[in-house]
Amino acid sequence: MERIEEMWGHLKLTKDEDEPIELEEEAREEVHRKCEWCLIGKFYMERSIGRAIVESTMVKIWRVGKQATVKEVGPNVFIITFSTQMDKKRIEEGRPWSFDNNLFVIKPFDGYVQPNMMKFDNALLWVQMHNLLLVGMNCECGERIGRSLGVVEEVEVDEDDVGWGTFLRVKVLLDLTKPIARRRKVTINGSKFWIPLKYEKLPRFYFKCGRILHEGNNWQQSGQQEGEAARFGL
């Protein structure tokens, strides 16, 4: 489709083709009201997945209070319309989601971007920061380390901003086109420490480059090759 559109872009337009058609705001009000109940998402997998499969699997996995409707708007791209705001919020906050270990990137609905121009190259993942010094297991340190990975959405700590445990848990919006970080080096009181990183619900990714999104088909399932998978995720 992108190739065809590129070819069309080099053709000389007729007067009628080049004349813009103004769409009135009043005609879009109904869509604005409906989009408040919607999320849009894309499955990253080699084969195409149909709407019926999304309805019969993902909707059941989500256990929504009332039936959600699914509409396909592009290759493996779907709009999900929920019956309640509670269901929509729960699904949005419950990211990441996957199907057959393939990532389903969900984001807020945006009706002002053409479906073929929508970007689904960022996803929220919970990152576990292991073997972190106890003095560093707090909200500030979690945010500082998390910002080296992406945009920090949440640091799981107690009310006093301290998160003691076997690891510090941080929700980060990751750039899926970049290699998955395996560890970070931190400095405390002049001493340097390596902090291993593990990712919850890590989907299929490319072992050769460590990326979730990549051109080609040399991916391996994150649960395979245990020596490598243990360094990347759970």
Short mmCIF file of N, CA and C in Angstrom, two decimals, residues 5-178:
data_model
loop_
_atom_site.label_atom_id
_atom_site.label_comp_id
_atom_site.label_asym_id
_atom_site.label_seq_id
_atom_site.Cartn_x
_atom_site.Cartn_y
_atom_site.Cartn_z
N GLU A 5 0.99 4.20 -2.89
CA GLU A 5 0.77 5.61 -2.59
C GLU A 5 1.97 6.46 -3.03
N GLU A 6 3.16 5.90 -2.88
CA GLU A 6 4.35 6.62 -3.33
C GLU A 6 4.33 6.82 -4.84
N MET A 7 3.89 5.80 -5.58
CA MET A 7 3.79 5.92 -7.03
C MET A 7 2.74 6.95 -7.42
N TRP A 8 1.61 6.95 -6.71
CA TRP A 8 0.57 7.94 -6.98
C TRP A 8 1.10 9.35 -6.74
N GLY A 9 1.97 9.50 -5.75
CA GLY A 9 2.50 10.81 -5.41
C GLY A 9 3.33 11.43 -6.51
N HIS A 10 3.86 10.60 -7.41
CA HIS A 10 4.69 11.10 -8.51
C HIS A 10 3.87 11.41 -9.76
N LEU A 11 2.59 11.05 -9.73
CA LEU A 11 1.73 11.31 -10.88
C LEU A 11 1.19 12.73 -10.85
N LYS A 12 0.96 13.29 -12.01
CA LYS A 12 0.39 14.62 -12.09
C LYS A 12 -1.10 14.55 -11.82
N LEU A 13 -1.56 15.38 -10.88
CA LEU A 13 -2.96 15.36 -10.49
C LEU A 13 -3.81 16.19 -11.44
N THR A 14 -5.06 15.74 -11.63
CA THR A 14 -6.01 16.54 -12.38
C THR A 14 -6.53 17.65 -11.48
N LYS A 15 -7.24 18.59 -12.04
CA LYS A 15 -7.78 19.69 -11.27
C LYS A 15 -8.75 19.18 -10.20
N ASP A 16 -9.59 18.23 -10.56
CA ASP A 16 -10.55 17.68 -9.60
C ASP A 16 -9.84 16.93 -8.47
N GLU A 17 -8.77 16.19 -8.81
CA GLU A 17 -8.05 15.44 -7.80
C GLU A 17 -7.33 16.35 -6.81
N ASP A 18 -6.88 17.49 -7.28
CA ASP A 18 -6.10 18.39 -6.44
C ASP A 18 -6.97 19.35 -5.64
N GLU A 19 -8.27 19.34 -5.90
CA GLU A 19 -9.18 20.25 -5.20
C GLU A 19 -9.56 19.65 -3.85
N PRO A 20 -9.20 20.31 -2.73
CA PRO A 20 -9.52 19.75 -1.41
C PRO A 20 -11.01 19.86 -1.09
N ILE A 21 -11.48 18.88 -0.34
CA ILE A 21 -12.87 18.86 0.11
C ILE A 21 -12.88 19.11 1.61
N GLU A 22 -13.46 20.20 2.02
CA GLU A 22 -13.49 20.57 3.43
C GLU A 22 -14.53 19.76 4.18
N LEU A 23 -14.12 19.12 5.25
CA LEU A 23 -15.05 18.35 6.08
C LEU A 23 -15.45 19.20 7.28
N GLU A 24 -16.74 19.41 7.44
CA GLU A 24 -17.25 20.28 8.48
C GLU A 24 -17.10 19.64 9.86
N GLU A 25 -16.86 20.48 10.86
CA GLU A 25 -16.68 20.01 12.22
C GLU A 25 -17.93 19.33 12.74
N GLU A 26 -19.11 19.84 12.35
CA GLU A 26 -20.36 19.27 12.83
C GLU A 26 -20.48 17.80 12.44
N ALA A 27 -19.91 17.43 11.29
CA ALA A 27 -20.02 16.06 10.81
C ALA A 27 -19.13 15.11 11.60
N ARG A 28 -18.24 15.69 12.42
CA ARG A 28 -17.31 14.85 13.17
C ARG A 28 -17.68 14.72 14.64
N GLU A 29 -18.69 15.42 15.09
CA GLU A 29 -19.04 15.42 16.50
C GLU A 29 -19.43 14.03 16.99
N GLU A 30 -20.17 13.29 16.16
CA GLU A 30 -20.59 11.95 16.57
C GLU A 30 -19.39 11.03 16.74
N VAL A 31 -18.39 11.18 15.85
CA VAL A 31 -17.18 10.38 15.96
C VAL A 31 -16.42 10.73 17.23
N HIS A 32 -16.37 12.03 17.55
CA HIS A 32 -15.69 12.47 18.77
C HIS A 32 -16.32 11.83 19.99
N ARG A 33 -17.63 11.75 20.03
CA ARG A 33 -18.32 11.16 21.18
C ARG A 33 -18.00 9.67 21.28
N LYS A 34 -17.97 9.00 20.14
CA LYS A 34 -17.74 7.56 20.14
C LYS A 34 -16.29 7.23 20.50
N CYS A 35 -15.34 8.06 20.07
CA CYS A 35 -13.92 7.74 20.29
C CYS A 35 -13.55 7.77 21.77
N GLU A 36 -14.37 8.43 22.59
CA GLU A 36 -14.10 8.45 24.03
C GLU A 36 -14.24 7.07 24.66
N TRP A 37 -14.87 6.15 23.93
CA TRP A 37 -15.06 4.79 24.44
C TRP A 37 -14.12 3.80 23.76
N CYS A 38 -13.17 4.30 22.97
CA CYS A 38 -12.38 3.43 22.11
C CYS A 38 -10.89 3.45 22.43
N LEU A 39 -10.25 2.35 22.10
CA LEU A 39 -8.80 2.23 22.04
C LEU A 39 -8.46 1.65 20.68
N ILE A 40 -7.24 1.88 20.22
CA ILE A 40 -6.80 1.33 18.94
C ILE A 40 -5.50 0.57 19.16
N GLY A 41 -5.36 -0.54 18.46
CA GLY A 41 -4.17 -1.36 18.69
C GLY A 41 -3.73 -2.11 17.45
N LYS A 42 -2.48 -2.57 17.49
CA LYS A 42 -1.92 -3.33 16.37
C LYS A 42 -1.22 -4.57 16.88
N PHE A 43 -1.45 -5.70 16.20
CA PHE A 43 -0.75 -6.95 16.49
C PHE A 43 0.53 -7.00 15.68
N TYR A 44 1.64 -7.26 16.36
CA TYR A 44 2.91 -7.44 15.66
C TYR A 44 3.17 -8.93 15.51
N MET A 45 2.78 -9.45 14.36
CA MET A 45 2.97 -10.86 14.07
C MET A 45 3.11 -11.03 12.56
N GLU A 46 3.72 -12.13 12.14
CA GLU A 46 4.01 -12.34 10.73
C GLU A 46 2.75 -12.62 9.92
N ARG A 47 1.76 -13.26 10.49
CA ARG A 47 0.53 -13.58 9.77
C ARG A 47 -0.55 -12.57 10.12
N SER A 48 -1.54 -12.49 9.25
CA SER A 48 -2.68 -11.61 9.49
C SER A 48 -3.64 -12.27 10.46
N ILE A 49 -4.24 -11.46 11.29
CA ILE A 49 -5.21 -11.96 12.26
C ILE A 49 -6.55 -11.27 11.99
N GLY A 50 -7.61 -12.03 11.98
CA GLY A 50 -8.92 -11.49 11.65
C GLY A 50 -9.67 -10.93 12.85
N ARG A 51 -10.68 -10.14 12.55
CA ARG A 51 -11.49 -9.52 13.60
C ARG A 51 -12.15 -10.55 14.50
N ALA A 52 -12.62 -11.65 13.90
CA ALA A 52 -13.32 -12.67 14.68
C ALA A 52 -12.40 -13.28 15.74
N ILE A 53 -11.13 -13.44 15.40
CA ILE A 53 -10.18 -14.00 16.37
C ILE A 53 -9.96 -13.03 17.51
N VAL A 54 -9.87 -11.75 17.18
CA VAL A 54 -9.68 -10.74 18.23
C VAL A 54 -10.87 -10.75 19.18
N GLU A 55 -12.08 -10.83 18.63
CA GLU A 55 -13.27 -10.83 19.47
C GLU A 55 -13.36 -12.09 20.32
N SER A 56 -12.97 -13.23 19.75
CA SER A 56 -13.13 -14.50 20.46
C SER A 56 -12.00 -14.78 21.45
N THR A 57 -10.88 -14.07 21.32
CA THR A 57 -9.74 -14.32 22.23
C THR A 57 -9.48 -13.14 23.16
N MET A 58 -9.14 -11.98 22.59
CA MET A 58 -8.74 -10.85 23.42
C MET A 58 -9.88 -10.38 24.31
N VAL A 59 -11.08 -10.28 23.76
CA VAL A 59 -12.22 -9.81 24.55
C VAL A 59 -12.49 -10.76 25.72
N LYS A 60 -12.32 -12.07 25.48
CA LYS A 60 -12.51 -13.03 26.56
C LYS A 60 -11.39 -12.91 27.60
N ILE A 61 -10.16 -12.72 27.11
CA ILE A 61 -9.03 -12.55 28.04
C ILE A 61 -9.24 -11.33 28.92
N TRP A 62 -9.76 -10.26 28.33
CA TRP A 62 -9.97 -9.02 29.09
C TRP A 62 -11.10 -9.14 30.10
N ARG A 63 -12.04 -10.05 29.85
CA ARG A 63 -13.18 -10.24 30.76
C ARG A 63 -13.91 -8.92 31.01
N VAL A 64 -14.26 -8.27 29.94
CA VAL A 64 -14.96 -6.99 30.05
C VAL A 64 -16.35 -7.23 30.61
N GLY A 65 -16.85 -6.20 31.35
CA GLY A 65 -18.16 -6.33 31.97
C GLY A 65 -19.27 -6.50 30.96
N LYS A 66 -19.19 -5.76 29.87
CA LYS A 66 -20.16 -5.86 28.79
C LYS A 66 -19.40 -6.06 27.48
N GLN A 67 -20.08 -6.58 26.49
CA GLN A 67 -19.45 -6.94 25.23
C GLN A 67 -18.78 -5.73 24.58
N ALA A 68 -17.54 -5.92 24.12
CA ALA A 68 -16.82 -4.90 23.36
C ALA A 68 -16.88 -5.25 21.88
N THR A 69 -16.91 -4.25 21.02
CA THR A 69 -16.96 -4.47 19.58
C THR A 69 -15.59 -4.18 18.97
N VAL A 70 -15.25 -4.90 17.92
CA VAL A 70 -13.95 -4.78 17.27
C VAL A 70 -14.15 -4.48 15.79
N LYS A 71 -13.42 -3.50 15.27
CA LYS A 71 -13.45 -3.15 13.85
C LYS A 71 -12.03 -3.11 13.32
N GLU A 72 -11.81 -3.73 12.17
CA GLU A 72 -10.48 -3.71 11.55
C GLU A 72 -10.37 -2.49 10.66
N VAL A 73 -9.29 -1.70 10.82
CA VAL A 73 -9.10 -0.48 10.04
C VAL A 73 -7.80 -0.50 9.26
N GLY A 74 -7.05 -1.60 9.34
CA GLY A 74 -5.80 -1.74 8.63
C GLY A 74 -5.23 -3.12 8.89
N PRO A 75 -4.11 -3.47 8.24
CA PRO A 75 -3.50 -4.78 8.46
C PRO A 75 -3.14 -5.00 9.93
N ASN A 76 -3.87 -5.89 10.59
CA ASN A 76 -3.66 -6.20 12.01
C ASN A 76 -3.86 -5.00 12.93
N VAL A 77 -4.59 -4.00 12.45
CA VAL A 77 -4.90 -2.80 13.25
C VAL A 77 -6.41 -2.79 13.52
N PHE A 78 -6.77 -2.64 14.80
CA PHE A 78 -8.17 -2.75 15.19
C PHE A 78 -8.57 -1.64 16.16
N ILE A 79 -9.82 -1.20 16.02
CA ILE A 79 -10.43 -0.28 16.98
C ILE A 79 -11.32 -1.12 17.90
N ILE A 80 -11.12 -0.97 19.19
CA ILE A 80 -11.96 -1.67 20.17
C ILE A 80 -12.84 -0.66 20.87
N THR A 81 -14.14 -0.83 20.78
CA THR A 81 -15.10 0.05 21.42
C THR A 81 -15.68 -0.65 22.64
N PHE A 82 -15.51 -0.04 23.80
CA PHE A 82 -15.96 -0.63 25.05
C PHE A 82 -17.32 -0.08 25.45
N SER A 83 -18.03 -0.86 26.24
CA SER A 83 -19.37 -0.46 26.70
C SER A 83 -19.29 0.41 27.94
N THR A 84 -18.19 0.32 28.68
CA THR A 84 -18.04 1.12 29.89
C THR A 84 -16.65 1.75 29.94
N GLN A 85 -16.57 2.91 30.57
CA GLN A 85 -15.29 3.57 30.75
C GLN A 85 -14.40 2.77 31.70
N MET A 86 -15.01 2.05 32.61
CA MET A 86 -14.24 1.24 33.56
C MET A 86 -13.45 0.15 32.83
N ASP A 87 -14.12 -0.51 31.87
CA ASP A 87 -13.43 -1.53 31.09
C ASP A 87 -12.31 -0.93 30.26
N LYS A 88 -12.58 0.18 29.62
CA LYS A 88 -11.56 0.84 28.80
C LYS A 88 -10.34 1.21 29.64
N LYS A 89 -10.57 1.80 30.78
CA LYS A 89 -9.47 2.21 31.66
C LYS A 89 -8.68 1.01 32.14
N ARG A 90 -9.36 -0.07 32.50
CA ARG A 90 -8.68 -1.26 33.01
C ARG A 90 -7.80 -1.89 31.95
N ILE A 91 -8.28 -1.96 30.71
CA ILE A 91 -7.50 -2.54 29.62
C ILE A 91 -6.31 -1.65 29.29
N GLU A 92 -6.52 -0.35 29.31
CA GLU A 92 -5.43 0.58 29.00
C GLU A 92 -4.35 0.52 30.07
N GLU A 93 -4.75 0.44 31.33
CA GLU A 93 -3.79 0.39 32.42
C GLU A 93 -3.14 -0.98 32.55
N GLY A 94 -3.76 -2.01 31.97
CA GLY A 94 -3.23 -3.36 32.08
C GLY A 94 -2.19 -3.72 31.04
N ARG A 95 -1.83 -2.75 30.18
CA ARG A 95 -0.79 -3.04 29.18
C ARG A 95 0.52 -3.44 29.84
N PRO A 96 1.30 -4.31 29.13
CA PRO A 96 1.14 -4.76 27.74
C PRO A 96 0.24 -5.99 27.63
N TRP A 97 -0.34 -6.15 26.42
CA TRP A 97 -1.15 -7.31 26.09
C TRP A 97 -0.51 -8.05 24.92
N SER A 98 -0.76 -9.33 24.83
CA SER A 98 -0.18 -10.10 23.74
C SER A 98 -1.14 -11.21 23.35
N PHE A 99 -0.92 -11.75 22.14
CA PHE A 99 -1.68 -12.87 21.62
C PHE A 99 -0.69 -13.87 21.05
N ASP A 100 -0.71 -15.10 21.57
CA ASP A 100 0.23 -16.13 21.13
C ASP A 100 1.68 -15.62 21.22
N ASN A 101 1.95 -14.88 22.30
CA ASN A 101 3.26 -14.31 22.59
C ASN A 101 3.69 -13.25 21.60
N ASN A 102 2.74 -12.71 20.82
CA ASN A 102 3.01 -11.59 19.92
C ASN A 102 2.41 -10.32 20.53
N LEU A 103 3.15 -9.25 20.49
CA LEU A 103 2.74 -8.02 21.15
C LEU A 103 1.52 -7.39 20.48
N PHE A 104 0.58 -6.95 21.31
CA PHE A 104 -0.58 -6.19 20.86
C PHE A 104 -0.45 -4.79 21.45
N VAL A 105 0.05 -3.86 20.64
CA VAL A 105 0.28 -2.49 21.11
C VAL A 105 -1.03 -1.73 21.09
N ILE A 106 -1.46 -1.26 22.26
CA ILE A 106 -2.71 -0.52 22.39
C ILE A 106 -2.40 0.92 22.80
N LYS A 107 -3.11 1.86 22.21
CA LYS A 107 -2.93 3.26 22.57
C LYS A 107 -4.25 4.00 22.43
N PRO A 108 -4.34 5.22 22.96
CA PRO A 108 -5.59 5.99 22.84
C PRO A 108 -5.97 6.23 21.39
N PHE A 109 -7.25 6.31 21.15
CA PHE A 109 -7.77 6.52 19.80
C PHE A 109 -7.45 7.92 19.31
N ASP A 110 -7.00 8.02 18.06
CA ASP A 110 -6.74 9.31 17.42
C ASP A 110 -7.35 9.27 16.03
N GLY A 111 -8.45 10.01 15.86
CA GLY A 111 -9.15 10.00 14.59
C GLY A 111 -8.60 10.95 13.56
N TYR A 112 -7.53 11.66 13.87
CA TYR A 112 -6.97 12.65 12.95
C TYR A 112 -5.68 12.16 12.28
N VAL A 113 -5.41 10.86 12.36
CA VAL A 113 -4.26 10.28 11.69
C VAL A 113 -4.75 9.17 10.77
N GLN A 114 -4.29 9.17 9.52
CA GLN A 114 -4.68 8.11 8.60
C GLN A 114 -4.17 6.77 9.12
N PRO A 115 -4.99 5.72 8.98
CA PRO A 115 -4.60 4.42 9.53
C PRO A 115 -3.21 3.95 9.09
N ASN A 116 -2.85 4.19 7.81
CA ASN A 116 -1.55 3.72 7.35
C ASN A 116 -0.40 4.58 7.84
N MET A 117 -0.71 5.71 8.51
CA MET A 117 0.33 6.59 9.04
C MET A 117 0.45 6.48 10.56
N MET A 118 -0.39 5.65 11.16
CA MET A 118 -0.35 5.51 12.62
C MET A 118 0.93 4.79 13.06
N LYS A 119 1.50 5.25 14.15
CA LYS A 119 2.72 4.67 14.68
C LYS A 119 2.40 3.83 15.92
N PHE A 120 2.88 2.60 15.90
CA PHE A 120 2.71 1.70 17.04
C PHE A 120 4.08 1.18 17.46
N ASP A 121 5.05 2.08 17.54
CA ASP A 121 6.42 1.67 17.84
C ASP A 121 6.83 1.97 19.28
N ASN A 122 5.84 2.22 20.15
CA ASN A 122 6.10 2.39 21.57
C ASN A 122 5.13 1.53 22.36
N ALA A 123 5.59 0.97 23.46
CA ALA A 123 4.72 0.13 24.28
C ALA A 123 5.13 0.22 25.74
N LEU A 124 4.15 0.11 26.63
CA LEU A 124 4.41 0.11 28.06
C LEU A 124 4.79 -1.29 28.53
N LEU A 125 5.90 -1.40 29.24
CA LEU A 125 6.33 -2.66 29.82
C LEU A 125 6.80 -2.42 31.25
N TRP A 126 6.52 -3.39 32.11
CA TRP A 126 7.06 -3.34 33.47
C TRP A 126 8.48 -3.87 33.44
N VAL A 127 9.41 -3.08 33.99
CA VAL A 127 10.82 -3.45 34.04
C VAL A 127 11.20 -3.70 35.49
N GLN A 128 11.81 -4.84 35.75
CA GLN A 128 12.29 -5.17 37.08
C GLN A 128 13.79 -4.85 37.17
N MET A 129 14.17 -4.05 38.15
CA MET A 129 15.56 -3.68 38.37
C MET A 129 16.09 -4.49 39.55
N HIS A 130 16.91 -5.48 39.25
CA HIS A 130 17.37 -6.45 40.25
C HIS A 130 18.71 -6.05 40.86
N ASN A 131 18.94 -6.58 42.07
CA ASN A 131 20.21 -6.41 42.78
C ASN A 131 20.57 -4.94 43.00
N LEU A 132 19.54 -4.11 43.13
CA LEU A 132 19.74 -2.69 43.38
C LEU A 132 19.97 -2.47 44.88
N LEU A 133 20.96 -1.64 45.21
CA LEU A 133 21.21 -1.35 46.62
C LEU A 133 19.94 -0.85 47.29
N LEU A 134 19.73 -1.21 48.54
CA LEU A 134 18.50 -0.84 49.23
C LEU A 134 18.33 0.67 49.31
N VAL A 135 19.43 1.42 49.39
CA VAL A 135 19.30 2.88 49.44
C VAL A 135 18.85 3.44 48.10
N GLY A 136 18.95 2.63 47.04
CA GLY A 136 18.52 3.08 45.72
C GLY A 136 17.15 2.60 45.32
N MET A 137 16.50 1.84 46.21
CA MET A 137 15.18 1.32 45.88
C MET A 137 14.11 2.30 46.34
N ASN A 138 14.03 3.40 45.62
CA ASN A 138 13.05 4.44 45.92
C ASN A 138 12.55 5.04 44.62
N CYS A 139 11.57 5.91 44.73
CA CYS A 139 10.92 6.48 43.55
C CYS A 139 11.89 7.29 42.70
N GLU A 140 12.71 8.12 43.33
CA GLU A 140 13.62 8.99 42.58
C GLU A 140 14.63 8.18 41.78
N CYS A 141 15.25 7.17 42.41
CA CYS A 141 16.24 6.34 41.71
C CYS A 141 15.58 5.52 40.61
N GLY A 142 14.37 5.03 40.89
CA GLY A 142 13.66 4.28 39.86
C GLY A 142 13.37 5.12 38.64
N GLU A 143 12.97 6.36 38.85
CA GLU A 143 12.70 7.25 37.73
C GLU A 143 13.98 7.57 36.97
N ARG A 144 15.08 7.78 37.69
CA ARG A 144 16.33 8.14 37.04
C ARG A 144 16.85 7.01 36.16
N ILE A 145 16.81 5.78 36.67
CA ILE A 145 17.24 4.64 35.86
C ILE A 145 16.24 4.39 34.73
N GLY A 146 14.96 4.51 35.04
CA GLY A 146 13.93 4.28 34.04
C GLY A 146 14.01 5.23 32.87
N ARG A 147 14.39 6.49 33.12
CA ARG A 147 14.48 7.47 32.04
C ARG A 147 15.58 7.11 31.04
N SER A 148 16.54 6.28 31.45
CA SER A 148 17.56 5.84 30.51
C SER A 148 17.01 4.78 29.55
N LEU A 149 15.82 4.25 29.86
CA LEU A 149 15.19 3.23 29.02
C LEU A 149 14.09 3.82 28.15
N GLY A 150 13.39 4.81 28.68
CA GLY A 150 12.27 5.40 27.96
C GLY A 150 11.55 6.39 28.85
N VAL A 151 10.25 6.54 28.62
CA VAL A 151 9.43 7.47 29.39
C VAL A 151 8.83 6.72 30.58
N VAL A 152 9.13 7.18 31.79
CA VAL A 152 8.66 6.51 33.00
C VAL A 152 7.20 6.88 33.26
N GLU A 153 6.36 5.86 33.40
CA GLU A 153 4.95 6.07 33.70
C GLU A 153 4.65 5.87 35.18
N GLU A 154 5.39 4.96 35.81
CA GLU A 154 5.09 4.64 37.22
C GLU A 154 6.27 3.92 37.86
N VAL A 155 6.51 4.21 39.13
CA VAL A 155 7.47 3.47 39.93
C VAL A 155 6.69 2.85 41.08
N GLU A 156 6.75 1.53 41.22
CA GLU A 156 5.96 0.85 42.24
C GLU A 156 6.69 0.93 43.59
N VAL A 157 6.24 1.83 44.44
CA VAL A 157 6.82 2.02 45.77
C VAL A 157 5.69 2.15 46.78
N ASP A 158 6.05 2.14 48.05
CA ASP A 158 5.07 2.32 49.11
C ASP A 158 4.74 3.81 49.26
N GLU A 159 3.88 4.13 50.19
CA GLU A 159 3.45 5.51 50.38
C GLU A 159 4.60 6.44 50.76
N ASP A 160 5.67 5.87 51.34
CA ASP A 160 6.82 6.69 51.71
C ASP A 160 7.84 6.81 50.58
N ASP A 161 7.47 6.38 49.36
CA ASP A 161 8.32 6.44 48.17
C ASP A 161 9.48 5.46 48.22
N VAL A 162 9.45 4.50 49.12
CA VAL A 162 10.48 3.46 49.20
C VAL A 162 9.88 2.15 48.69
N GLY A 163 10.66 1.39 47.90
CA GLY A 163 10.15 0.15 47.32
C GLY A 163 11.02 -1.04 47.60
N TRP A 164 11.30 -1.31 48.88
CA TRP A 164 12.15 -2.46 49.23
C TRP A 164 11.50 -3.76 48.82
N GLY A 165 12.33 -4.66 48.31
CA GLY A 165 11.88 -5.98 47.87
C GLY A 165 13.00 -6.66 47.13
N THR A 166 12.67 -7.74 46.41
CA THR A 166 13.71 -8.44 45.65
C THR A 166 14.11 -7.67 44.39
N PHE A 167 13.29 -6.71 43.99
CA PHE A 167 13.61 -5.84 42.84
C PHE A 167 12.73 -4.61 42.90
N LEU A 168 13.13 -3.58 42.16
CA LEU A 168 12.34 -2.35 42.03
C LEU A 168 11.60 -2.42 40.70
N ARG A 169 10.30 -2.19 40.75
CA ARG A 169 9.45 -2.37 39.58
C ARG A 169 9.06 -1.01 39.00
N VAL A 170 9.35 -0.81 37.69
CA VAL A 170 9.11 0.47 37.03
C VAL A 170 8.40 0.23 35.70
N LYS A 171 7.33 0.98 35.47
CA LYS A 171 6.61 0.89 34.19
C LYS A 171 7.16 1.95 33.24
N VAL A 172 7.65 1.51 32.08
CA VAL A 172 8.33 2.40 31.15
C VAL A 172 7.73 2.29 29.76
N LEU A 173 7.56 3.43 29.09
CA LEU A 173 7.15 3.44 27.69
C LEU A 173 8.40 3.29 26.84
N LEU A 174 8.56 2.11 26.24
CA LEU A 174 9.77 1.78 25.52
C LEU A 174 9.63 2.03 24.02
N ASP A 175 10.73 2.43 23.39
CA ASP A 175 10.82 2.53 21.94
C ASP A 175 11.13 1.13 21.42
N LEU A 176 10.16 0.51 20.73
CA LEU A 176 10.29 -0.88 20.31
C LEU A 176 11.31 -1.07 19.20
N THR A 177 11.77 0.02 18.58
CA THR A 177 12.75 -0.10 17.50
C THR A 177 14.18 -0.12 18.04
N LYS A 178 14.35 0.11 19.34
CA LYS A 178 15.68 0.12 19.95
C LYS A 178 15.94 -1.22 20.63
#
